[in-house]
Coordinates of C-alpha atoms in Angstrom, one line a residue:
Chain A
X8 CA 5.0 128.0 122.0
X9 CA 4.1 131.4 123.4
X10 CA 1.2 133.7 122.3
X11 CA 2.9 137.0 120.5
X12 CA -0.4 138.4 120.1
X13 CA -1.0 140.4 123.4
X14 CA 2.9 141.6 123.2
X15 CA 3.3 145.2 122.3
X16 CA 5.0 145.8 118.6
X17 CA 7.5 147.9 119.5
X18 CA 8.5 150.2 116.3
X19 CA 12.4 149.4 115.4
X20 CA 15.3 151.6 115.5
X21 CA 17.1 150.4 111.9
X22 CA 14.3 149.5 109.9
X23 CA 10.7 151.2 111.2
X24 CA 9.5 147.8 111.7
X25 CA 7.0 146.7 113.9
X26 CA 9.1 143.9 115.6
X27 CA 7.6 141.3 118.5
X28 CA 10.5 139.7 120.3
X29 CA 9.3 136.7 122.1
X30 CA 10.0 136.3 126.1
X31 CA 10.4 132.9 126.0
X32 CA 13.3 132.3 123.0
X33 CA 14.1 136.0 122.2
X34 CA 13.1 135.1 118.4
X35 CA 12.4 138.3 116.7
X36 CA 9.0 138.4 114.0
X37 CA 7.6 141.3 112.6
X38 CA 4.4 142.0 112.9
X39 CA 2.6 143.0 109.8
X40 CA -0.7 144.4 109.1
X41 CA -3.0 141.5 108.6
X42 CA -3.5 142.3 104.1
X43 CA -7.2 142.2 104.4
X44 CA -7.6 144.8 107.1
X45 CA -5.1 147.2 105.3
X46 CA -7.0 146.3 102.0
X47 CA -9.9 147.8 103.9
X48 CA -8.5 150.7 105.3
X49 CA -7.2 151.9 102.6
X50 CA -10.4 151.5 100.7
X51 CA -12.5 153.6 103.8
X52 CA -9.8 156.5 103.6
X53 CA -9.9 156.5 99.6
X54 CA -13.6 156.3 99.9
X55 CA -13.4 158.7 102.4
X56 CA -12.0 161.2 100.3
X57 CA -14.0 160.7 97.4
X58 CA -16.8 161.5 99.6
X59 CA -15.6 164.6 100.6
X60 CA -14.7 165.6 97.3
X61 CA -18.2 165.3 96.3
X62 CA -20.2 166.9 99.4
X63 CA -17.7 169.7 99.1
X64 CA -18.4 170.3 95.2
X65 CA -22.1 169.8 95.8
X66 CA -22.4 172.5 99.0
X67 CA -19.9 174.9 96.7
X68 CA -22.9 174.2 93.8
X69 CA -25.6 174.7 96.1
X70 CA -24.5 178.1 97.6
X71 CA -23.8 179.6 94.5
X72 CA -27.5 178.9 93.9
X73 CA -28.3 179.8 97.1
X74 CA -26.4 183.2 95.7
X75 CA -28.7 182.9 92.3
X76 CA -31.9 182.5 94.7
X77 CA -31.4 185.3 97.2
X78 CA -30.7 188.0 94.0
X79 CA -34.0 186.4 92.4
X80 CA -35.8 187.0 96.1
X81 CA -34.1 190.7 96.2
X82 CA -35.5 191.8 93.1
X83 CA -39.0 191.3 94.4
X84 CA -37.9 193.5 97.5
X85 CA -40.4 196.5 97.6
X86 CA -39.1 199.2 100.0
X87 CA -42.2 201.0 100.2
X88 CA -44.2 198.0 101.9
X89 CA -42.3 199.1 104.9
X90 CA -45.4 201.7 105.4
X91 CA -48.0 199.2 104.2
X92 CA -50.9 199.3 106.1
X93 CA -51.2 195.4 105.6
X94 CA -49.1 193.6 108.2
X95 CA -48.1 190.9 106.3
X96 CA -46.8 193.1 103.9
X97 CA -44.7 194.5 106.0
X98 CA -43.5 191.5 107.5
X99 CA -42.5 190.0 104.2
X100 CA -40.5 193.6 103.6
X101 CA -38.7 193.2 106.7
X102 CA -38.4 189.4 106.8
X103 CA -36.5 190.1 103.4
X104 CA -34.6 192.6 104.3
X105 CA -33.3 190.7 107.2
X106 CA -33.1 187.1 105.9
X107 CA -31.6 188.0 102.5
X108 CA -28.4 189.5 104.1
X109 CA -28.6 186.6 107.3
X110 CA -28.6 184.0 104.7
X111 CA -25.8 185.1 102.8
X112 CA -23.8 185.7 105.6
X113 CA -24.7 181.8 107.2
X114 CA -23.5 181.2 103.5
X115 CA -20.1 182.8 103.6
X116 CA -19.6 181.2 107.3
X117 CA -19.9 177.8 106.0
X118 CA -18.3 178.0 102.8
X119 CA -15.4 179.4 104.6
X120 CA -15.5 176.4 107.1
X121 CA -15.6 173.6 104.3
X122 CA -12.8 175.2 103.0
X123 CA -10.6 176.1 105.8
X124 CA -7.5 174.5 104.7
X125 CA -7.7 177.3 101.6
X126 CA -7.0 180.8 101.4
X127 CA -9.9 183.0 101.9
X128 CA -9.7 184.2 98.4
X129 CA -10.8 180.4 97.7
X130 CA -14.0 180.0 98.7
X131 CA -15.4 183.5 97.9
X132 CA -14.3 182.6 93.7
X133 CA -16.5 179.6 94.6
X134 CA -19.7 181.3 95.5
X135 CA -19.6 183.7 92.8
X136 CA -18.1 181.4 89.8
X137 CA -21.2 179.1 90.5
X138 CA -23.6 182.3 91.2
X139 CA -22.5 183.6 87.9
X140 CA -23.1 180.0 86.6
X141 CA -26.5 180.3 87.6
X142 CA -27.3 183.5 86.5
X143 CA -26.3 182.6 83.0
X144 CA -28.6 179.3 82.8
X145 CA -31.3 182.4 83.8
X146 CA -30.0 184.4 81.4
X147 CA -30.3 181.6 78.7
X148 CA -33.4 180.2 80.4
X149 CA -35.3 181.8 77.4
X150 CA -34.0 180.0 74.7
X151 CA -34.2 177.0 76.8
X152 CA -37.7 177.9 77.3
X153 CA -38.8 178.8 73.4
X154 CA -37.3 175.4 72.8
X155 CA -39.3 173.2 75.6
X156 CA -42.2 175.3 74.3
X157 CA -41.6 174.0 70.7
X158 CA -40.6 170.2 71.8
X159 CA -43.8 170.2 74.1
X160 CA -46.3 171.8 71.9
X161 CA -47.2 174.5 74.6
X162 CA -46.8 178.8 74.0
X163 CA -44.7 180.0 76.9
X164 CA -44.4 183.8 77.3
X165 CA -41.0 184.9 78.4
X166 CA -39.8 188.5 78.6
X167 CA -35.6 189.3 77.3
X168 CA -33.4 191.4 80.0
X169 CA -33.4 194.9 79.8
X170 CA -30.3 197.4 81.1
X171 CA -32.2 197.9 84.3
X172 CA -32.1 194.3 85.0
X173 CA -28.5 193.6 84.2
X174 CA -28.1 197.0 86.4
X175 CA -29.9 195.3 89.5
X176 CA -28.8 191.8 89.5
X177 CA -25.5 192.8 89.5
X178 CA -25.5 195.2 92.7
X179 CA -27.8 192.4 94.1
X180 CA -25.2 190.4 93.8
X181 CA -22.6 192.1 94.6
X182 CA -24.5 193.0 97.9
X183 CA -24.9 189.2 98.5
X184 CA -21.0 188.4 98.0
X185 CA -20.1 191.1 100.0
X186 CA -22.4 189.9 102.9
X187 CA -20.8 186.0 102.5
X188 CA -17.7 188.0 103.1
X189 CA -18.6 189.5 106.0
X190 CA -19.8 185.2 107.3
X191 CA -16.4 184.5 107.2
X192 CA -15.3 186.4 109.7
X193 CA -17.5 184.3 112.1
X194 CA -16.1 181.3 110.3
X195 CA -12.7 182.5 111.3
X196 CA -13.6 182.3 115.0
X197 CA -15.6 179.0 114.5
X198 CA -12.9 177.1 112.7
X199 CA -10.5 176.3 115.4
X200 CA -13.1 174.0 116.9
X201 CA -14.7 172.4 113.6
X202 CA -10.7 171.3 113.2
X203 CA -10.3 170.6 117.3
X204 CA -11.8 166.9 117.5
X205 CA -10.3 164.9 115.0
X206 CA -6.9 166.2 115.5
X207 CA -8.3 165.7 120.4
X208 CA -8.5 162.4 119.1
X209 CA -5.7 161.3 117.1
X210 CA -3.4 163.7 119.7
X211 CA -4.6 161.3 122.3
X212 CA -4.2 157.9 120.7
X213 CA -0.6 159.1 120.0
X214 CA -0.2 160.0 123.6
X215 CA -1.4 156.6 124.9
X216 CA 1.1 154.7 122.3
X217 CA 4.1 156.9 122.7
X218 CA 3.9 156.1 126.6
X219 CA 3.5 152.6 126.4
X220 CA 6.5 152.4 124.3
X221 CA 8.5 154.5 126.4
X222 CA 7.0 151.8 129.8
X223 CA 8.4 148.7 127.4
X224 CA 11.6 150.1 126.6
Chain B
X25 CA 18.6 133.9 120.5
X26 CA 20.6 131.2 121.6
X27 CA 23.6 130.2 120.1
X28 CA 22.0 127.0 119.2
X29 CA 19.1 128.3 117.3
X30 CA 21.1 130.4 115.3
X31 CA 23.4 127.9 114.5
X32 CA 20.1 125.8 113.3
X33 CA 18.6 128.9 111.2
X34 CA 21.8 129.7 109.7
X35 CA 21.9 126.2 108.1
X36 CA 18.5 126.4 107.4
X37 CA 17.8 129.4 106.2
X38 CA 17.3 129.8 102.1
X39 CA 19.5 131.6 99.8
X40 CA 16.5 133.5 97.6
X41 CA 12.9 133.3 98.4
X42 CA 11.3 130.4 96.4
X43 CA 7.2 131.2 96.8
X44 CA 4.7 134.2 95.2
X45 CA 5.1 136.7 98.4
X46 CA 3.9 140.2 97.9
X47 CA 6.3 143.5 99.1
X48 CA 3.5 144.5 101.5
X49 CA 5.0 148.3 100.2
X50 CA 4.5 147.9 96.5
X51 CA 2.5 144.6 95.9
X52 CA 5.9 143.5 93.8
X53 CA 6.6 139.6 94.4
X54 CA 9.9 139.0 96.0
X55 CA 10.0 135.5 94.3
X56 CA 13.5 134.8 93.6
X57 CA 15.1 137.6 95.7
X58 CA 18.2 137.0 97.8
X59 CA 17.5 136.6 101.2
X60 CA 20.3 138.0 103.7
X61 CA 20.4 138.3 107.6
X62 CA 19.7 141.1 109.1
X63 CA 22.6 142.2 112.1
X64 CA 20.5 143.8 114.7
X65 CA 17.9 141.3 115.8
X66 CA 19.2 138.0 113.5
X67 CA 16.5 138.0 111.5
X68 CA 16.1 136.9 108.0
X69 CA 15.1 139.3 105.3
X70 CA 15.0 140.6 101.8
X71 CA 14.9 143.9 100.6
X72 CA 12.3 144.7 97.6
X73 CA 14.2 145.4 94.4
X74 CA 11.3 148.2 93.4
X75 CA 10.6 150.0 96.5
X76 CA 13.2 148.7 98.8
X77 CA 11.1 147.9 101.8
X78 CA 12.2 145.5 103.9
X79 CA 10.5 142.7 104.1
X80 CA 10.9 140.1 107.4
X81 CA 10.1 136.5 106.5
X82 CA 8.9 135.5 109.8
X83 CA 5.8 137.6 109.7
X84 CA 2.8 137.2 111.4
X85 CA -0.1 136.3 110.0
X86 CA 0.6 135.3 106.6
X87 CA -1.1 136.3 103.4
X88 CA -4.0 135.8 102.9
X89 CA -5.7 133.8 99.6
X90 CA -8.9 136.5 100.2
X91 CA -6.8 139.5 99.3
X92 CA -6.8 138.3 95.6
X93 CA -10.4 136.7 95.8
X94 CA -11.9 140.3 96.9
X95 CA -9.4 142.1 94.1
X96 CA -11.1 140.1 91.1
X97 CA -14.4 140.4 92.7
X98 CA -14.4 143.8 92.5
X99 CA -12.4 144.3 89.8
X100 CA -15.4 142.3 88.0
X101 CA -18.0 144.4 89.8
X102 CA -15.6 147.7 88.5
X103 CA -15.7 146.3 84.6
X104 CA -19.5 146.0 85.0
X105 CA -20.4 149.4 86.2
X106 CA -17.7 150.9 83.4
X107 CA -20.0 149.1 81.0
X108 CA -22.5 150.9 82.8
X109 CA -21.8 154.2 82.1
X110 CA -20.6 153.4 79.0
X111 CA -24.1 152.4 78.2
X112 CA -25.2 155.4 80.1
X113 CA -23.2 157.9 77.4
X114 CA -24.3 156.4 74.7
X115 CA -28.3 156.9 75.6
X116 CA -27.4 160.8 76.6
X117 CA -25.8 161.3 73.3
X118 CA -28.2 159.4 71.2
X119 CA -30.8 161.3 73.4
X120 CA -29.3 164.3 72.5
X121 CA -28.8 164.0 68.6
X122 CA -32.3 162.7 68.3
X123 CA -33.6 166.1 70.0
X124 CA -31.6 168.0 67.4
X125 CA -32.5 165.9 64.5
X126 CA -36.6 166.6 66.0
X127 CA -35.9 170.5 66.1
X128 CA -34.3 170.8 62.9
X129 CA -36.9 168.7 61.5
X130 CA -39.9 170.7 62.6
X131 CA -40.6 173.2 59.8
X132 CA -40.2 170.5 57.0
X133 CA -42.2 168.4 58.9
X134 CA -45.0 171.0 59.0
X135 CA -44.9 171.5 54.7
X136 CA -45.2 168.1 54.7
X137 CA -48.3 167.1 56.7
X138 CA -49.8 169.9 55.6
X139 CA -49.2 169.7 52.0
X140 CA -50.6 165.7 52.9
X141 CA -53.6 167.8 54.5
X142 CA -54.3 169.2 51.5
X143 CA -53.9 166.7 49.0
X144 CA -56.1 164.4 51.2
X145 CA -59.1 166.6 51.2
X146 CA -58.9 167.6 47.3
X147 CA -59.1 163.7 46.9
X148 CA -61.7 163.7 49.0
X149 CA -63.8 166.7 47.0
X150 CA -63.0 164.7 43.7
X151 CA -64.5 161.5 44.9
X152 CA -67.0 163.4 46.0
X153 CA -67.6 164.8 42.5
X154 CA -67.1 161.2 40.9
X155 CA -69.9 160.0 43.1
X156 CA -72.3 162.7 42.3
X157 CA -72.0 162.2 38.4
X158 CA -72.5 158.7 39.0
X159 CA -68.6 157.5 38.3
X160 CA -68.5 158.2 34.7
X161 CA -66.2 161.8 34.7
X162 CA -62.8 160.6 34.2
X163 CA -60.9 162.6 36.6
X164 CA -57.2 163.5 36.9
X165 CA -55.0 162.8 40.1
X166 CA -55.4 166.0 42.3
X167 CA -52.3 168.5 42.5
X168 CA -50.5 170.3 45.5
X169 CA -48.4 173.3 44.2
X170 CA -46.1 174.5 47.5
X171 CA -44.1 177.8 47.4
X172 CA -41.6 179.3 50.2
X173 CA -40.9 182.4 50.7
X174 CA -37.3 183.3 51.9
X175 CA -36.4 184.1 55.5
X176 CA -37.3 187.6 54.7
X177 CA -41.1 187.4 54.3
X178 CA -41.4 185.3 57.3
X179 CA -40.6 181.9 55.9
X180 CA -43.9 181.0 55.1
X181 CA -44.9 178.4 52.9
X182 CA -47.6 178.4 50.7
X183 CA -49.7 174.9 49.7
X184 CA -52.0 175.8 46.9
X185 CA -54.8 172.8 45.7
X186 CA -57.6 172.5 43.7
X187 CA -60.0 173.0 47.0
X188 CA -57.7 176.0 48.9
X189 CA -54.6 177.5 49.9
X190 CA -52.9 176.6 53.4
X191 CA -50.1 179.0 54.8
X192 CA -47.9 177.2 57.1
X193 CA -45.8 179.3 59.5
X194 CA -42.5 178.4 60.6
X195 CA -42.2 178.1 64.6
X196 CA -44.4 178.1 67.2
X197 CA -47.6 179.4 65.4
X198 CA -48.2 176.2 63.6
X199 CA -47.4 172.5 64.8
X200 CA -50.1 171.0 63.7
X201 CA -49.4 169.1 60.9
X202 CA -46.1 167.2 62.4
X203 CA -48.5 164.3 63.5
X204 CA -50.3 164.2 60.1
X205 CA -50.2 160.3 58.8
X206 CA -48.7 160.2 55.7
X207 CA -49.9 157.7 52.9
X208 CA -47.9 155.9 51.3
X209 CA -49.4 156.8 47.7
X210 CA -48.9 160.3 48.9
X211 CA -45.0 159.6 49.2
X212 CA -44.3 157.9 46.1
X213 CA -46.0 160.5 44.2
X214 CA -45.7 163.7 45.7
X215 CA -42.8 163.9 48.6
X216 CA -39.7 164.4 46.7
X217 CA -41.9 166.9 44.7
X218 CA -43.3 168.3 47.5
X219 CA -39.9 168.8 49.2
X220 CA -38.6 170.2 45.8
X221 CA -41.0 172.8 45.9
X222 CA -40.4 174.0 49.6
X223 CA -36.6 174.7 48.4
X224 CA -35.3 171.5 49.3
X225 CA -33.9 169.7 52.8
X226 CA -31.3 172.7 53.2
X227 CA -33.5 175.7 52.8
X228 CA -35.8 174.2 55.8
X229 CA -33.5 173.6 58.6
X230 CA -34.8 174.3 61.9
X231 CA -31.8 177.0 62.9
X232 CA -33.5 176.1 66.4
X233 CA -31.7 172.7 66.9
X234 CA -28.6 174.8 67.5
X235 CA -29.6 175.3 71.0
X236 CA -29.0 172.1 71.4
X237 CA -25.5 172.3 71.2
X238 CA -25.1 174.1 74.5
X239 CA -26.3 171.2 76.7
X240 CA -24.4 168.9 74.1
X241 CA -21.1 170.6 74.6
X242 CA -21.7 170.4 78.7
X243 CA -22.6 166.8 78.9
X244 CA -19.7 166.0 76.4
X245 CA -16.8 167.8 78.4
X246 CA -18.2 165.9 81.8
X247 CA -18.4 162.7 80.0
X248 CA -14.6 163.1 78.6
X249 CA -13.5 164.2 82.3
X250 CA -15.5 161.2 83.7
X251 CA -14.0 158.6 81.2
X252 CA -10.4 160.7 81.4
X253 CA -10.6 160.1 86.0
X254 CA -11.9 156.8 85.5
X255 CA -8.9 154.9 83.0
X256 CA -6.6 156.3 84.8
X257 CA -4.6 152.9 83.6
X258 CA -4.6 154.3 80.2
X259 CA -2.8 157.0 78.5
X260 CA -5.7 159.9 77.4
X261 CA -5.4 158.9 73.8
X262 CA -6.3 155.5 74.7
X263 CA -9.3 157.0 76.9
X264 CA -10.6 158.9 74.5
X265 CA -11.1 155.7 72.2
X266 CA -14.2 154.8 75.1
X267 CA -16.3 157.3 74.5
X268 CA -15.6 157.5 70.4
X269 CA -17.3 153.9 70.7
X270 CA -20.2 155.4 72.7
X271 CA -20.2 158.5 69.6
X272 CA -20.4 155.7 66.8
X273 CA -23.1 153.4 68.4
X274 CA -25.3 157.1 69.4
X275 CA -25.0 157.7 65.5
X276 CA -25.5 154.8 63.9
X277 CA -29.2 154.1 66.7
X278 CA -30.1 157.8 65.4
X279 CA -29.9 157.3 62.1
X280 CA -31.0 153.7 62.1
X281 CA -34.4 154.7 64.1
X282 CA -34.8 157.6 61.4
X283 CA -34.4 155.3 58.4
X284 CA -36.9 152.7 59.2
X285 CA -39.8 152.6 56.4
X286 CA -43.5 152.1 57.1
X287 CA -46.3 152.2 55.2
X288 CA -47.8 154.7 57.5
X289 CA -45.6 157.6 59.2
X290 CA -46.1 160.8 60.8
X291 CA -45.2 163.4 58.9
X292 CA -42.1 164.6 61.7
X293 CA -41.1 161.1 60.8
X294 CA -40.5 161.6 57.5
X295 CA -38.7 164.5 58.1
X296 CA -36.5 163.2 60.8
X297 CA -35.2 160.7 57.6
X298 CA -34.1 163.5 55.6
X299 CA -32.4 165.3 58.2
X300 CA -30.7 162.5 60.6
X301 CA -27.8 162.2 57.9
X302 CA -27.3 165.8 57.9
X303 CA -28.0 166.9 62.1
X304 CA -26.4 163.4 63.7
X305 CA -22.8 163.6 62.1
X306 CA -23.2 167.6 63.6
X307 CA -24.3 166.5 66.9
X308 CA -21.9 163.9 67.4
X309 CA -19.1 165.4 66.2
X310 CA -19.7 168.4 68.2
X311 CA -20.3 166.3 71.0
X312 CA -16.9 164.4 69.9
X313 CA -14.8 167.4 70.8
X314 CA -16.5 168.6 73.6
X315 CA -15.4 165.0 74.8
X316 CA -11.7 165.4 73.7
X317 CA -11.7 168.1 75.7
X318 CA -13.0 166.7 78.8
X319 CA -10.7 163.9 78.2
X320 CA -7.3 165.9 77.7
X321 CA -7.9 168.4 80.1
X322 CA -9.9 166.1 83.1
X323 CA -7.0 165.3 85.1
X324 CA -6.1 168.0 85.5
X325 CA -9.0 169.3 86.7
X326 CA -9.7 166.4 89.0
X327 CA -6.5 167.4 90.3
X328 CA -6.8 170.4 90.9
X329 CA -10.8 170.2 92.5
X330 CA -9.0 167.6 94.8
X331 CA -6.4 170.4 95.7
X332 CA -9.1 172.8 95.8
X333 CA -11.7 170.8 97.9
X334 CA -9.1 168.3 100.4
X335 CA -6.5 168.9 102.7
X336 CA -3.4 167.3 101.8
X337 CA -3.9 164.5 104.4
X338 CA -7.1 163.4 102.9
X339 CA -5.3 164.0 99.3
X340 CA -3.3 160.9 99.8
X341 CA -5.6 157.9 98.8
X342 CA -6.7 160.0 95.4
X343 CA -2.5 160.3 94.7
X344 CA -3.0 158.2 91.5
X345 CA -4.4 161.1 90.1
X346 CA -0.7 162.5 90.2
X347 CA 1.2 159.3 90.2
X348 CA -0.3 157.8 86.8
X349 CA 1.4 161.1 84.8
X350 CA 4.4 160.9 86.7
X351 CA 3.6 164.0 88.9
X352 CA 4.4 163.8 92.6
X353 CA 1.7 164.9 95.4
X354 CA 1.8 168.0 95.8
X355 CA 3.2 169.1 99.4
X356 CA 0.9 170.9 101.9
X357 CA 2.1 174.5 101.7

């Protein structure tokens, strides 16, 4: 009775099988996956998956309202506290002016990372179907907000959109989208190593097994 | 091999395989199929009718009984949290018809307690009278007269007594008189009249409750693509029939909750009875749709947000998306 379990499966020729011959009686077994562990594998990898599914959905939700937020924040932007005697003041104006277009771009950078196995296109339909999402749940927010008024018993005063705000919420976010745009070409750069471990890793386990086949043949 | 051993497995060795043995491709049992030798390394095997893996019969290790121990337990475990969320859709849509039956209810709500308002005090002034003469006046039962103007003049309603007039204005400038307690001698005597008066059930709809619709139609759609990705056994017809239980058992708790008689009720109450019958069937079959549609078309937009958000080497385990319509996997461009 020799022990099989040490010896190397070597993959067969005919049938892809993983086939143990044994040293002492040259009986040939195959060597299968033990139905438990592969049970378990391939529940990991599916739930694997669905987890990415899900964080990638979510992140695409949350930067379209991270879209939706920075508009909101650019129409408070008041150029002429630039001059403003009061220093915070002016460091809000310029912390604005900065962070608005810094955030969008740190947007577009990792949007275009999560989705780096798409076309660029991809990505940047994301961030503005779920900006424009967001914008109408604003844009409806007043009826929402009449009726929460009338199921909670409380007066709520609300103001309709004029021209001038459909006017600057669209080059806001236009200006937005087209600073995401400009993240991805950081992304571009950066993508090569967010892909570069995994696939270190599996190249190496591939190398290991390929040469100790090769050393039992 | 020796020449010996294979002389003793030859005569040994079984024509078909006579035990439950799983294709460790497909999960199909090779019971009953032929068993042949196999010329390269002697070895017996069979070949799965279904798949057509081959499949050694000296394997190492051998099935195990836990594979189909830990497949019922959590197939168990699966049924209950589908129970779950079937429980789970039927409160959001019973949640969501009841809010809709509330707003439409509002403005009748408001004739009513304050027409109950009114009536109330002018029995209060008569008794008051009755007490002063000393109880001999005979008096008569006191009267409510309510008028509604049309849409046009505001909406208003007018409740005219023998002790004053109360206008009562639709929306948010009155809300007072929802959570008047009605009596129950009021209601016999003077509710259908009352309601008669206002222009009936129809002419005081709440046109507000329509807003409802929008989040109605959201959650519906995502509850038919959740139910749609979920029995993926099923065909979508038969997935659809899920949720239709959930949209019978929403209606009939909203109407049953709104057709329960007390002696004492809110006046919003009462209102709620008159309009449940009318709002719920609305709601849910609204609702109903918006459902169909998330069933019929959530496949394929599981599909493709699982093209959209994977690479095709994480694709693989969600491939009965595909597979369960007869689609192949679509390859990695």
């Amino acid at each position: 009775m020799t022990e099989l379990a040490r010896i190397r499966a070597v993959p067969d020729l005919h049938y892809g099988l993983a086939v143990v011959v044994c040293p002492s009686c040259d009986t040939a077994c195959v060597r299968t996956r033990h139905p438990d562990i592969q049970f378990w594998r391939n529940f990991r990898r599916l739930h694997q998956s669905i987890r990415l599914v899900i964080f990638k959905v979510f992140l695409s939700i949350a930067l379209g309202a991270l879209m939706f937020g920075l508009v909101m924040w650019g129409r408070e932007f008041d150029s002429s506290n630039f001059q403003s005697i009061d220093p915070g003041r002016q460091f809000g104006a310029w912390a604005t002016a900065i962070l608005i277009p810094a955030l969008a771009c740190a947007s577009g950078c990792v949007i275009r990372l999560v989705y780096r196995h798409q076309h660029a296109v991809v990505p940047l339909i994301a961030l503005v179907i779920f900006g424009v999402f967001f914008t109408w749940v604003d844009y409806i927010f007043m009826g929402l907000t009449l009726m929460m008024s009338k199921i909670g018993g409380f007066d709520f005063s609300y103001h309709t959109w004029s021209a001038n705000d459909f006017i600057l919420r669209a080059s806001l976010f236009s200006f937005v989208i087209v600073c995401a745009f400009v993240g991805f070409l950081p992304a571009k750069f950066l993508s090569p190593f967010m892909s570069r471990s995994p696939n270190r890793k599996f190249r190496k386990l591939r190398r290991k097994r390929l040469k100790s086949i090769e050393r039992s043949h | 091999m020796t020449d010996q051993q294979q002389n003793q497995s030859e005569a040994y060795m079984p024509d078909e395989i006579r035990a439950d043995r799983a294709c460790i491709g497909c999960g199909f049992n090779l019971y009953g199929q032929t068993v042949t030798k196999e010329p390269h390394y002697g070895m017996a095997i069979t070949r799965c009718p279904e798949c057509g893996t081959v499949a050694a019969l000296q394997t190492y290790p051998s099935m195990s009984h836990w594979v189909n121990r830990f497949r019922s337990i959590i197939a168990a475990v699966w049924i209950v949290l589908l129970l779950g969320a079937l429980a789970g859709s039927t409160v959001v849509l019973t949640g969501l018809s009841l809010s809709a039956t509330e707003l439409a209810s509002e403005n009748l709500a408001e004739i009513i307690g304050a027409s109950h308002e009114e009536w109330g005090k002018a029995k209060e002034a008569q008794a008051a009278a009755v007490n002063a003469t000393g109880g001999t006046t005979p008096t008569a039962a006191p009267t409510t007269t309510t008028t509604t103007l049309p849409t046009v003049f505001n909406g208003t309603t007018t409740i005219t007594t023998t002790t004053g007039t109360t206008v009562v204005f639709p929306g948010a400038g009155s809300r007072s008189f929802r959570w008047v307690t009605i009596s129950e001698e009021w209601r016999k005597d003077h509710l259908d009249s009352t309601i008669e008066q206002a222009g009936g059930v129809w002419a005081n709809v709440d046109g507000e409750f329509l807003i409802m619709l929008i989040p109605g139609i959201i959650v519906g759609v995502l509850c038919g693509v959740f139910w749609s990705v979920t029995l993926l056994g099923g065909t979508k017809r038969r997935a659809i029939l899920v949720p239709l239980v959930a949209c019978f058992v929403a209606a009939a708790i909203v109407i049953g909750i709104n057709s329960t008689d007390s002696s004492f009720q809110w006046a919003r109450e009462i209102a709620r009875g008159y309009y449940a019958p009318i709002i719920v069937p609305i709601m849910i079959g609204v609702q109903f749709t918006a459902i169909s549609v998330g069933v019929f078309a959530g496949r394929k937009i599981a599909r493709f947000v699982v093209v959209m958000a994977l690479p095709a080497r994480n694709r693989v385990p969600l491939s009965l998306l595909w597979t369960c319509e007869g689609h192949s996997l679509p390859k990695p461009k």
